PDB file of C-alpha atoms in Angstrom:
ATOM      1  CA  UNK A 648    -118.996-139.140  25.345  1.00  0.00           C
ATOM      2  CA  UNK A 649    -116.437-138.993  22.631  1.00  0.00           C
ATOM      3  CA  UNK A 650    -117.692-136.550  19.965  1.00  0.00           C
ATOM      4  CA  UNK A 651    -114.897-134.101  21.494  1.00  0.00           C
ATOM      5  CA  UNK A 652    -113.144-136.543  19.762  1.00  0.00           C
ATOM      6  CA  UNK A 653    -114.488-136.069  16.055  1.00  0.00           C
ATOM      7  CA  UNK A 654    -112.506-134.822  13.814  1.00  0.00           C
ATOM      8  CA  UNK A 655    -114.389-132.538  10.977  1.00  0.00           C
ATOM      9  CA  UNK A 656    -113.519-132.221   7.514  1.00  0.00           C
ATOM     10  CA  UNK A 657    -114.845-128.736   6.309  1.00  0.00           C
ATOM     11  CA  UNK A 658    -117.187-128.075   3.403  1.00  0.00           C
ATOM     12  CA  UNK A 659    -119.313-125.685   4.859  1.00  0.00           C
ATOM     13  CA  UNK A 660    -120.113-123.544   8.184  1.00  0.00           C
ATOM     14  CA  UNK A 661    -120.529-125.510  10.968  1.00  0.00           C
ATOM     15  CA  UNK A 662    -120.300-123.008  14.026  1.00  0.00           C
ATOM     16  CA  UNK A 663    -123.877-123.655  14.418  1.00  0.00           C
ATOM     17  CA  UNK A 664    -123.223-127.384  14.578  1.00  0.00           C
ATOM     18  CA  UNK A 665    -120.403-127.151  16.780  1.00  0.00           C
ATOM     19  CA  UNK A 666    -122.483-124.940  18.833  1.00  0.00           C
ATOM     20  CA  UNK A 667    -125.350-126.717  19.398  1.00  0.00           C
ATOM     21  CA  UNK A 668    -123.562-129.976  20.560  1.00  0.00           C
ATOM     22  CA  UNK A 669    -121.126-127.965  22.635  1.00  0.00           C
ATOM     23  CA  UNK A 670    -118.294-128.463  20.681  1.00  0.00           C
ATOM     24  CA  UNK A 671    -117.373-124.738  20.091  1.00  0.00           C
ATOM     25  CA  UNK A 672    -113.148-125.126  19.434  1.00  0.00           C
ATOM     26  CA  UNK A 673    -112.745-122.250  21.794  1.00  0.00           C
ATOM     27  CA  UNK A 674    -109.578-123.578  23.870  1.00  0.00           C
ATOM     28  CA  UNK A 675    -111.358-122.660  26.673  1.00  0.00           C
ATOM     29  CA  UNK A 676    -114.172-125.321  25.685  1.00  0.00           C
ATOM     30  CA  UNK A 677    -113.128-128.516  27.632  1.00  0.00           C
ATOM     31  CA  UNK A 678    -115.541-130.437  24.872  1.00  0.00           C
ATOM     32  CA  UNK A 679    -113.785-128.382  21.731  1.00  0.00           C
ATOM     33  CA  UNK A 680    -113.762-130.557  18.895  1.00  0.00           C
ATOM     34  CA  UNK A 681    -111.443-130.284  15.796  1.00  0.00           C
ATOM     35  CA  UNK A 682    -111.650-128.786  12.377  1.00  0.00           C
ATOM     36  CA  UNK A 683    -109.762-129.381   8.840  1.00  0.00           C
ATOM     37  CA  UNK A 684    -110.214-126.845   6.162  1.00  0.00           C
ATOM     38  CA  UNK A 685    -109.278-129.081   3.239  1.00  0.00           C
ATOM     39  CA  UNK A 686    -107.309-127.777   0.455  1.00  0.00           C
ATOM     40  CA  UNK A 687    -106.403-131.763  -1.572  1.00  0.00           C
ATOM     41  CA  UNK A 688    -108.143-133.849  -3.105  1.00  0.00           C
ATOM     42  CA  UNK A 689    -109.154-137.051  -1.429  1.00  0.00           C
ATOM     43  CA  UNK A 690    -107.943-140.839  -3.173  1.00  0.00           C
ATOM     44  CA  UNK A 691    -105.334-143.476  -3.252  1.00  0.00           C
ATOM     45  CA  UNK A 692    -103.248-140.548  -3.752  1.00  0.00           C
ATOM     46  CA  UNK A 693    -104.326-137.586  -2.656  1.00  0.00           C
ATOM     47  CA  UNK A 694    -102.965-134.098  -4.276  1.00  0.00           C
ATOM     48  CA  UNK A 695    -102.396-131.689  -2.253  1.00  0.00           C
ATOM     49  CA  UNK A 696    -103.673-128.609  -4.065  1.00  0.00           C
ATOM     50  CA  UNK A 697    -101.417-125.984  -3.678  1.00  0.00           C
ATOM     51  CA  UNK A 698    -101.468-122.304  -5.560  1.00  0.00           C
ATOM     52  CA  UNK A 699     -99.132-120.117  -7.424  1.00  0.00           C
ATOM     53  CA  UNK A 700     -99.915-118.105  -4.619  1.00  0.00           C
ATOM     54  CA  UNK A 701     -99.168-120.182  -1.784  1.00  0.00           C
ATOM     55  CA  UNK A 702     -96.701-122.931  -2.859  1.00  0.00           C
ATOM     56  CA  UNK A 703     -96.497-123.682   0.840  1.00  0.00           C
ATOM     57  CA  UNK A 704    -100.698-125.070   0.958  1.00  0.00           C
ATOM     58  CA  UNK A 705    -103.449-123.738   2.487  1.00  0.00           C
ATOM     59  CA  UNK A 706    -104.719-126.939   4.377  1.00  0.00           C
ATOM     60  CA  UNK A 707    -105.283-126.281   8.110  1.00  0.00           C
ATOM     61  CA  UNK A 708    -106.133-127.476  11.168  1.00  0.00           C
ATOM     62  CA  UNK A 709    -107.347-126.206  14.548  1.00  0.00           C
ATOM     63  CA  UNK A 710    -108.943-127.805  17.707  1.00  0.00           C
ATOM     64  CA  UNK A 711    -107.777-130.709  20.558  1.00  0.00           C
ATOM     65  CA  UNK A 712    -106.478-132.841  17.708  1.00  0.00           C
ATOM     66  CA  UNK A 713    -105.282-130.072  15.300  1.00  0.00           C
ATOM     67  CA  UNK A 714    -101.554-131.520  15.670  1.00  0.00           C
ATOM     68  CA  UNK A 715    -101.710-134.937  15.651  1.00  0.00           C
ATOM     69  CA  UNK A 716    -103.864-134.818  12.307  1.00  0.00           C
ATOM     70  CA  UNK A 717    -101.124-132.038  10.916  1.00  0.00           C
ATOM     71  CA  UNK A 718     -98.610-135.160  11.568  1.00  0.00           C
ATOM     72  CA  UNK A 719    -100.903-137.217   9.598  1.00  0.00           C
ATOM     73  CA  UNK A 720    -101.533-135.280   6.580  1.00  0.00           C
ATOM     74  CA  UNK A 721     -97.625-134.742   6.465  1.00  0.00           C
ATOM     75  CA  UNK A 722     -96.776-137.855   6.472  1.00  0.00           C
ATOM     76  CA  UNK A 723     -98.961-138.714   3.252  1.00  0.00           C
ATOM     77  CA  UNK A 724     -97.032-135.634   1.560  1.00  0.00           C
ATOM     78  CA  UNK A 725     -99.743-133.335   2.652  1.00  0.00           C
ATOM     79  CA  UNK A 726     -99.353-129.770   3.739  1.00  0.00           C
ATOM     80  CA  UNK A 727    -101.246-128.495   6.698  1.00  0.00           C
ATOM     81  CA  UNK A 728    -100.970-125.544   9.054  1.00  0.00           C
ATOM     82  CA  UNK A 729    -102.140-125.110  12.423  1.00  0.00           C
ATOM     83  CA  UNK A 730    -102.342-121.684  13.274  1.00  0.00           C
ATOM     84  CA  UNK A 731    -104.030-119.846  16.101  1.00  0.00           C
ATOM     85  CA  UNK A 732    -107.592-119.203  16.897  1.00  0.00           C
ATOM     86  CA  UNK A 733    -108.246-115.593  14.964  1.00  0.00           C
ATOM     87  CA  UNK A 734    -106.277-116.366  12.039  1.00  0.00           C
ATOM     88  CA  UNK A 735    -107.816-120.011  11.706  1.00  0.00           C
ATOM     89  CA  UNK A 736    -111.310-118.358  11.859  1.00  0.00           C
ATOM     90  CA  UNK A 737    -110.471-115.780   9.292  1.00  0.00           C
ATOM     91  CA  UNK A 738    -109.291-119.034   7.253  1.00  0.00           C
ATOM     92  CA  UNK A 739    -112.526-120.689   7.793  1.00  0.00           C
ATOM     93  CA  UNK A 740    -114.813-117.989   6.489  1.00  0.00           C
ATOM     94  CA  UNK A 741    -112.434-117.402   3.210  1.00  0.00           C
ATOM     95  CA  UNK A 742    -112.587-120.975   2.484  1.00  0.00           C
ATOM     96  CA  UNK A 743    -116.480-120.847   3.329  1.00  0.00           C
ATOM     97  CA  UNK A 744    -116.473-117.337   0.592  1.00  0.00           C
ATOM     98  CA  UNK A 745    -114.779-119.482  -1.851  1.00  0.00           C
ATOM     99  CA  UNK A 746    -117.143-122.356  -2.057  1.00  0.00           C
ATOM    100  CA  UNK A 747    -120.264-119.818  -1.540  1.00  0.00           C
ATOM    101  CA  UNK A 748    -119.037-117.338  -4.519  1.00  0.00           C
ATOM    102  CA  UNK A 749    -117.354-119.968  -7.377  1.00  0.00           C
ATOM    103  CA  UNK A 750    -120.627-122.164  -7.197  1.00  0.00           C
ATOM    104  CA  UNK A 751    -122.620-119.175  -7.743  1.00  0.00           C
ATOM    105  CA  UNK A 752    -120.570-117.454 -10.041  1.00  0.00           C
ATOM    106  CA  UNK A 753    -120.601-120.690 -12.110  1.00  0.00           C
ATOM    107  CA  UNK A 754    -124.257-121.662 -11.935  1.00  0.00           C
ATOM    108  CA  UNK A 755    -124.972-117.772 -13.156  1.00  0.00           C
ATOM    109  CA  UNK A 756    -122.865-118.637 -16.271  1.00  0.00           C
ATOM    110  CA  UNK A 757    -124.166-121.678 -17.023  1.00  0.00           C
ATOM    111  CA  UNK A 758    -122.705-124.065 -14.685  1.00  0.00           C
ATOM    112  CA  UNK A 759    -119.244-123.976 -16.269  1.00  0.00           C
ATOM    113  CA  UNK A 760    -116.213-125.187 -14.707  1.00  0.00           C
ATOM    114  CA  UNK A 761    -114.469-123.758 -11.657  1.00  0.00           C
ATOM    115  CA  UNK A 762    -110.865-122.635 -14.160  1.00  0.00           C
ATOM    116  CA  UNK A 763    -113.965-120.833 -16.283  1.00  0.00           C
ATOM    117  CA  UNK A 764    -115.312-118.537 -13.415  1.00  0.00           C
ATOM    118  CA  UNK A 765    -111.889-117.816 -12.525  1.00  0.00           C
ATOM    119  CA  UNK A 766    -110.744-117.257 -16.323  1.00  0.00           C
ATOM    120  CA  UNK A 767    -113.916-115.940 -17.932  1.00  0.00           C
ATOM    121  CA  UNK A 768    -116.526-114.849 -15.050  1.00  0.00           C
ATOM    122  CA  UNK A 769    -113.288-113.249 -13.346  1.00  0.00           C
ATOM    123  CA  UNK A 770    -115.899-109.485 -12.390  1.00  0.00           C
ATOM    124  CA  UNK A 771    -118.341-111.793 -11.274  1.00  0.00           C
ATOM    125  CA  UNK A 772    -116.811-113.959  -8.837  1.00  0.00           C
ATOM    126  CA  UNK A 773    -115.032-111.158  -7.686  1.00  0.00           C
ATOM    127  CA  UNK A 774    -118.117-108.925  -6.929  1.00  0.00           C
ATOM    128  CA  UNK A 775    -119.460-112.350  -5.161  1.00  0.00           C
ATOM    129  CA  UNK A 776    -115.980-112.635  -2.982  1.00  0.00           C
ATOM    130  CA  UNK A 777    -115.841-109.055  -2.005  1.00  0.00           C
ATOM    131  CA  UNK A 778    -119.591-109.376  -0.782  1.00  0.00           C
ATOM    132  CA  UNK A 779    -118.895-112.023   1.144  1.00  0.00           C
ATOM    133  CA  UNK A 780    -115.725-110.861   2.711  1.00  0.00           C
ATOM    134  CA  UNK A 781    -117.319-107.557   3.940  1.00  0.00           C
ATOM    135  CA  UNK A 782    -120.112-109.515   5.509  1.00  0.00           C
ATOM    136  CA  UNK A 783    -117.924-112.065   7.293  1.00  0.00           C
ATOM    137  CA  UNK A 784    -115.911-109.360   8.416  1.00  0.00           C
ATOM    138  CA  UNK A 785    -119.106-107.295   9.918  1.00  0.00           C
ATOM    139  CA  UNK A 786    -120.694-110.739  11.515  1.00  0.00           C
ATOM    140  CA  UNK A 787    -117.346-111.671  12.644  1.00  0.00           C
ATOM    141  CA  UNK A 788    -115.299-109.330  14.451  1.00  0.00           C
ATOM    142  CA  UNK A 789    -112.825-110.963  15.784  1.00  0.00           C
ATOM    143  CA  UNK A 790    -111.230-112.564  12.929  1.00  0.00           C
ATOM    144  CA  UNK A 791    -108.468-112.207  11.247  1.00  0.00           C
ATOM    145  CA  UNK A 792    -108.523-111.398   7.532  1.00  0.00           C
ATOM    146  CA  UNK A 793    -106.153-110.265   5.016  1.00  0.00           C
ATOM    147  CA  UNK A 794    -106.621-107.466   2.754  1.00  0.00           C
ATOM    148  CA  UNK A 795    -109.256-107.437   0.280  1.00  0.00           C
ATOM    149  CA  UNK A 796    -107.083-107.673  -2.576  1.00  0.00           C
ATOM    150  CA  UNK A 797    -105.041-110.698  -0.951  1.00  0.00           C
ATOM    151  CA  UNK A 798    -108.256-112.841  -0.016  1.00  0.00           C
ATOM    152  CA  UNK A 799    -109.692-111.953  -3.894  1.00  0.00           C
ATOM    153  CA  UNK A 800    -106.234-112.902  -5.381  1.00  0.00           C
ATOM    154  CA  UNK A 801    -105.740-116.106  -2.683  1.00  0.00           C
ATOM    155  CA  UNK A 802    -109.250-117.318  -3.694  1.00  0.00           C
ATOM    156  CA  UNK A 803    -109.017-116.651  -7.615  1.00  0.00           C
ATOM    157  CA  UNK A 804    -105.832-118.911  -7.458  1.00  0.00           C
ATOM    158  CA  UNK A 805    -106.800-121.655  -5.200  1.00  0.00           C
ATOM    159  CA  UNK A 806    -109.899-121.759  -8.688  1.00  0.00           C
ATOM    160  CA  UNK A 807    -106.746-122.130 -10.808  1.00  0.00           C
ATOM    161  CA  UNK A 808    -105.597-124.774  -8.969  1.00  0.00           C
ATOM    162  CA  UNK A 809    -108.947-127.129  -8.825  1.00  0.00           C
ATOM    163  CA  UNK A 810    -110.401-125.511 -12.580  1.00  0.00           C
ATOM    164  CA  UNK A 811    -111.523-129.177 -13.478  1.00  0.00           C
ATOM    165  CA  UNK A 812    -114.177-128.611 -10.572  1.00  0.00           C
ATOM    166  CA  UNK A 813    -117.911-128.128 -11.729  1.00  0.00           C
ATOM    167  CA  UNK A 814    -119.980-125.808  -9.993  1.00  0.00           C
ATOM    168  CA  UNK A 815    -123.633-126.444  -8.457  1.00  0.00           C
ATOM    169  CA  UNK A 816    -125.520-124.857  -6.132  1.00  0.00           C
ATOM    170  CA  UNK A 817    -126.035-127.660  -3.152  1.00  0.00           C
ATOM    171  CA  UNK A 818    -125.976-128.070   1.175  1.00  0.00           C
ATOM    172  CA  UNK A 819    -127.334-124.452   1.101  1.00  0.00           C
ATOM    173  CA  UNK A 820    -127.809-124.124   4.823  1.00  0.00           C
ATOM    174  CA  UNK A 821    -123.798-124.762   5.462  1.00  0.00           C
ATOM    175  CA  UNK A 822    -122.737-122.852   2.493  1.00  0.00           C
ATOM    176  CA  UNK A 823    -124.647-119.978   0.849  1.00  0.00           C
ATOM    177  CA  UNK A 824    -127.238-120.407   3.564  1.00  0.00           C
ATOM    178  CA  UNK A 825    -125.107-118.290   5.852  1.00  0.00           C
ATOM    179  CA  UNK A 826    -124.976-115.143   4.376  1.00  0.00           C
ATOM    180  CA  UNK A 827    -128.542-115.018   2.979  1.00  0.00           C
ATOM    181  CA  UNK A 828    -129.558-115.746   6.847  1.00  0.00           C
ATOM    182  CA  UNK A 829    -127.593-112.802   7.540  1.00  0.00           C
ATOM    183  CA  UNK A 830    -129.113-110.995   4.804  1.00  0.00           C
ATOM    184  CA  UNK A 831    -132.407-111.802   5.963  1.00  0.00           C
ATOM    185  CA  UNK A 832    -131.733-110.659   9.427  1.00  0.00           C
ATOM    186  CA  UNK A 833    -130.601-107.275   7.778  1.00  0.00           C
ATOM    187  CA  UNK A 834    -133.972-106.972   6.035  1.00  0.00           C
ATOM    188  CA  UNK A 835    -136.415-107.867   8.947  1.00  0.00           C
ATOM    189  CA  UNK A 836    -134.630-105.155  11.169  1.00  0.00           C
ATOM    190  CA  UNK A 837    -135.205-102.991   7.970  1.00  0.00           C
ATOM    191  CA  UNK A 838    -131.258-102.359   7.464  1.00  0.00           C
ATOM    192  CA  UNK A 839    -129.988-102.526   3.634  1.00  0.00           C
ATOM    193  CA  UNK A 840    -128.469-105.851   2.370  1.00  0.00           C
ATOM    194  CA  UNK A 841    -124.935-105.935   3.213  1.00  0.00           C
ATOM    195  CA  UNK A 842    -124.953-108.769   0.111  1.00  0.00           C
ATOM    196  CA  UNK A 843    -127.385-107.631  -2.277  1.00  0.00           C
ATOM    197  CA  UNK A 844    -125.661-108.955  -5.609  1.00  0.00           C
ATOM    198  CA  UNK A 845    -125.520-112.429  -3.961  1.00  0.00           C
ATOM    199  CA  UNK A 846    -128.798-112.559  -2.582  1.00  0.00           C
ATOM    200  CA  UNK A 847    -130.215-111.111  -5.869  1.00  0.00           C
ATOM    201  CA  UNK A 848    -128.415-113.612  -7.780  1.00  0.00           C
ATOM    202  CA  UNK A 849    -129.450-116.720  -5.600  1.00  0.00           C
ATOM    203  CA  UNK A 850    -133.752-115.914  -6.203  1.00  0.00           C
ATOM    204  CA  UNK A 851    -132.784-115.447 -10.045  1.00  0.00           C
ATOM    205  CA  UNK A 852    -130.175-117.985 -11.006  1.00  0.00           C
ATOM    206  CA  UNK A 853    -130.683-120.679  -8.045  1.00  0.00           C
ATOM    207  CA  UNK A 854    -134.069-119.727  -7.095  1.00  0.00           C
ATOM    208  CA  UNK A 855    -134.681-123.726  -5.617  1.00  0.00           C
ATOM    209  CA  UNK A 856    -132.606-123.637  -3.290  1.00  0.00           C
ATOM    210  CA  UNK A 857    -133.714-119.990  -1.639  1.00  0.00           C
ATOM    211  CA  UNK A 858    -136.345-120.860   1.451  1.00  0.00           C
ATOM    212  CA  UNK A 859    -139.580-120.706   0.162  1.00  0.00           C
ATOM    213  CA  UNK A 860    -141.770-117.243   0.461  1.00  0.00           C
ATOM    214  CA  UNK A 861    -144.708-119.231  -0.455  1.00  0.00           C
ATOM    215  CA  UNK A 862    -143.268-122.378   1.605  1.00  0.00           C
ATOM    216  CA  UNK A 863    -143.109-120.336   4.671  1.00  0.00           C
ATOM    217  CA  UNK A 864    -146.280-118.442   4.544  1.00  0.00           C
ATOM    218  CA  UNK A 865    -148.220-121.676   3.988  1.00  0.00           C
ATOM    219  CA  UNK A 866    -146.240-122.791   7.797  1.00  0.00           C
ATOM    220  CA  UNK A 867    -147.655-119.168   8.909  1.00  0.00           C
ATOM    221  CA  UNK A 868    -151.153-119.986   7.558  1.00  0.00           C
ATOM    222  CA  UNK A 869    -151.084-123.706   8.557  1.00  0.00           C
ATOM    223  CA  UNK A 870    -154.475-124.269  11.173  1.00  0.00           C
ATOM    224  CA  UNK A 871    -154.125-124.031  14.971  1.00  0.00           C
ATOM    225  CA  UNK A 872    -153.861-127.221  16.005  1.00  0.00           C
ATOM    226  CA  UNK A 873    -155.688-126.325  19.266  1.00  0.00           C
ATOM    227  CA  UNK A 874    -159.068-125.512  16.994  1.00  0.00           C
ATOM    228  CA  UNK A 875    -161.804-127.536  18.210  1.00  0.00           C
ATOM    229  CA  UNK A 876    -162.364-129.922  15.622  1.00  0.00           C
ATOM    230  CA  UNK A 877    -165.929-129.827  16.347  1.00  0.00           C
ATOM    231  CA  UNK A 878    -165.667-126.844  14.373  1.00  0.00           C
ATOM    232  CA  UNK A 879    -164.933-128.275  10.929  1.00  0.00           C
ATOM    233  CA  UNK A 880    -167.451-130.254   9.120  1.00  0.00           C
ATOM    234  CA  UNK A 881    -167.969-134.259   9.144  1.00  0.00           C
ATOM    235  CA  UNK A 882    -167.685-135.784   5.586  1.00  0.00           C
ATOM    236  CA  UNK A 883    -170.238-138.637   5.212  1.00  0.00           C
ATOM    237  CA  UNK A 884    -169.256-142.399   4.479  1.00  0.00           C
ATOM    238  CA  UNK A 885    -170.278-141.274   0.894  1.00  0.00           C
ATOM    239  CA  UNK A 886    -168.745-138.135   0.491  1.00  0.00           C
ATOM    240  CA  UNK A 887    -165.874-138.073  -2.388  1.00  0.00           C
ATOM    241  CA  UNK A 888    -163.780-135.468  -0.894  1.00  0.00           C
ATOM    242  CA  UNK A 889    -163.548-137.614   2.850  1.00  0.00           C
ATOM    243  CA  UNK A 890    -159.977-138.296   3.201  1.00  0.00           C
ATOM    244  CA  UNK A 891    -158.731-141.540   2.391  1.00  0.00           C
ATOM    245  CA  UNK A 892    -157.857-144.315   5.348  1.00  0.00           C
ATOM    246  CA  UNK A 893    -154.944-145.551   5.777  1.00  0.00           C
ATOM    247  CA  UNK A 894    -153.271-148.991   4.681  1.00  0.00           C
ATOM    248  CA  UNK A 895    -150.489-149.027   7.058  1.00  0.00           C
ATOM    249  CA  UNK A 896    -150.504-151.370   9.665  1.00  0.00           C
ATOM    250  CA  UNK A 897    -149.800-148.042  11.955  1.00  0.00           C
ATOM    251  CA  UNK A 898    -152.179-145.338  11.082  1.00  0.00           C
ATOM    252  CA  UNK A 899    -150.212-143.091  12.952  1.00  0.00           C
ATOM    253  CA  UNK A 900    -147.231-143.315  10.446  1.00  0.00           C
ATOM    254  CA  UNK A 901    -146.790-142.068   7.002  1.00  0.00           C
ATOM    255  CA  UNK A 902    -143.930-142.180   4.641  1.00  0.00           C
ATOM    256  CA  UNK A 903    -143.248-139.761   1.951  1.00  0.00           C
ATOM    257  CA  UNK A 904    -140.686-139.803  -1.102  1.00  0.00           C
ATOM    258  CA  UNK A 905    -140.001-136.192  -2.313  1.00  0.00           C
ATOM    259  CA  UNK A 906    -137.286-135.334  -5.287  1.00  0.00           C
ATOM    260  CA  UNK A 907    -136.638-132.138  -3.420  1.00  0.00           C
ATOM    261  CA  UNK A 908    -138.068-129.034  -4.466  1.00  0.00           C
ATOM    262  CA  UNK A 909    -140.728-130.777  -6.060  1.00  0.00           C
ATOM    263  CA  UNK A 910    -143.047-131.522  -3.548  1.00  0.00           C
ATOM    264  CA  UNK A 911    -142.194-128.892  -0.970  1.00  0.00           C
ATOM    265  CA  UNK A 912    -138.417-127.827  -0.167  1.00  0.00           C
ATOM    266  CA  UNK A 913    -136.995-130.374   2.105  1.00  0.00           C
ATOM    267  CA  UNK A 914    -133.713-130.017   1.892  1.00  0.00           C
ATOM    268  CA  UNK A 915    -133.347-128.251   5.929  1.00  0.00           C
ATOM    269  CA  UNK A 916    -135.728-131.187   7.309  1.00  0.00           C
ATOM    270  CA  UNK A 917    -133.069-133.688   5.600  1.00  0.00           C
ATOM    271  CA  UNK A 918    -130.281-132.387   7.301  1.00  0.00           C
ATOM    272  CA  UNK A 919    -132.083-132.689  10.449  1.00  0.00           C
ATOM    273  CA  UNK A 920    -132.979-135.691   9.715  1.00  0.00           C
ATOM    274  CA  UNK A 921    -129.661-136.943   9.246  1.00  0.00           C
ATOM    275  CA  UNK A 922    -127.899-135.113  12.074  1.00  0.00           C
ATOM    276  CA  UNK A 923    -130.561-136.721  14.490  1.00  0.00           C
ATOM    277  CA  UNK A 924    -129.761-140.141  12.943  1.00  0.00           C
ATOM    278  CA  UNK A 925    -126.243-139.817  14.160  1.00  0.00           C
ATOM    279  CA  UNK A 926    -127.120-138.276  17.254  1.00  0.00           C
ATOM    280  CA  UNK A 927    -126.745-141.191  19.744  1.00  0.00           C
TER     281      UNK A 927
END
């Protein structure tokens, strides 16, 4: 088994992928895996994309291969750090607030640039970041986080830095996903929104990629597929509403092509998809 091995490239959470392969970058985890948050720009020559703010970079590193892929960046002119386990956690879930709040901030405006939230959407972002910050900080109690003010001011200058960026709202479940689960959780144990700007913001200005009400009360409504179907009625050979046979050579198996969101929102059963294509 080598997937101890992987290194990952962050975009996104992925505790809950980590966790559910045993790869949890605990030191203490003799499977712990490895994890980049990436601060350059991928190419022939990648630019490492430092801030007025931190000159130094922001890249980092952490896990069983954290140093050896430090001495790799490096030696393409890249900067990466590779600090301990609280502080690279804290690092993880600012990076994760940065993606989650410019996107939103941008598709709210009209899906303008990344330099344009930071330059002209500058209250909105900023209501978005602090959000975010207070929930991480709630759902995540042992990690390390500067001040308010610092993370704000660290994340409005890491948009100066990339402002040629669009913004879209996309991979929900490893990016904005994780705070509206946590602001679902909240509301079923009928405690206030700790986000209520972002999740307010997500059903008006990104409403297709919010799970489904109506999506997941048709799952609560769907039949009992222990009913006796000697219970439902027989359509005759000449009956118009008798469901059509198949033409497959397998009856059993059925292939459907969705744009998603049009059909039904498929966008969590494509990432499971995908993860269980890669799984052996």
């Amino acid at each position: 088994d080598r997937r101890k091995d992987l290194v990952f490239f962050q975009n996104g959470m992925l505790d809950p992928l980590f966790q559910k392969y045993g790869l949890q970058l605990n030191p203490s985890n003799p499977n712990a895996s490895t994890q980049c948050l990436v601060y350059f720009a991928p190419g022939p020559k990648p630019k490492d994309n430092v801030t007025d703010l931190n000159p130094e970079g922001l890249t980092a590193a952490f896990g069983r291969h954290a140093e050896s892929l430090a001495r790799r960046l490096r030696s393409a002119g890249l900067s990466c750090k590779v600090p301990v386990e609280v502080i690279f956690q804290g690092m993880m879930l600012e990076k994760l607030i940065w993606i989650s709040s410019f996107m939103l901030a941008g598709v709210k405006n009209g899906e303008v640039t990344v330099g344009e939230v930071e330059k002209d959407c500058t209250a909105d972002v900023t209501v978005l970041i602090q959000e975010l910050l207070a929930s991480c900080r709630d759902a995540n109690p042992f990690a390390l986080f500067a001040s308010d003010a610092a993370v704000t001011a660290r994340l409005l200058a890491y948009g100066r830095s990339v402002a040629h960026f669009p913004t879209a709202m996309k991979e929900f479940p490893w990016r904005n996903g994780y705070f509206w689960d946590i602001s679902q959780a909240a509301l079923s144990e009928e405690k206030a929104d700790p986000t209520p700007t972002h999740s307010t913001w997500l059903k008006e200005y990104a409403p297709s990629v919010v799970p489904s009400d109506a999506l997941a009360l048709a799952m609560v409504a769907a039949p009992d597929e222990s009913t006796d179907a000697s219970d439902e009625p027989e359509a005759s050979p000449t009956d118009n509403t008798a469901e059509p046979k198949s033409v497959t050579k397998d009856p059993a198996y059925a292939l459907l092509f969705d744009c998603d969101g049009v059909i039904v929102l498929t966008e969590e059963l494509h990432r499971k998809a995908y993860n269980g294509a890669f799984e052996h």
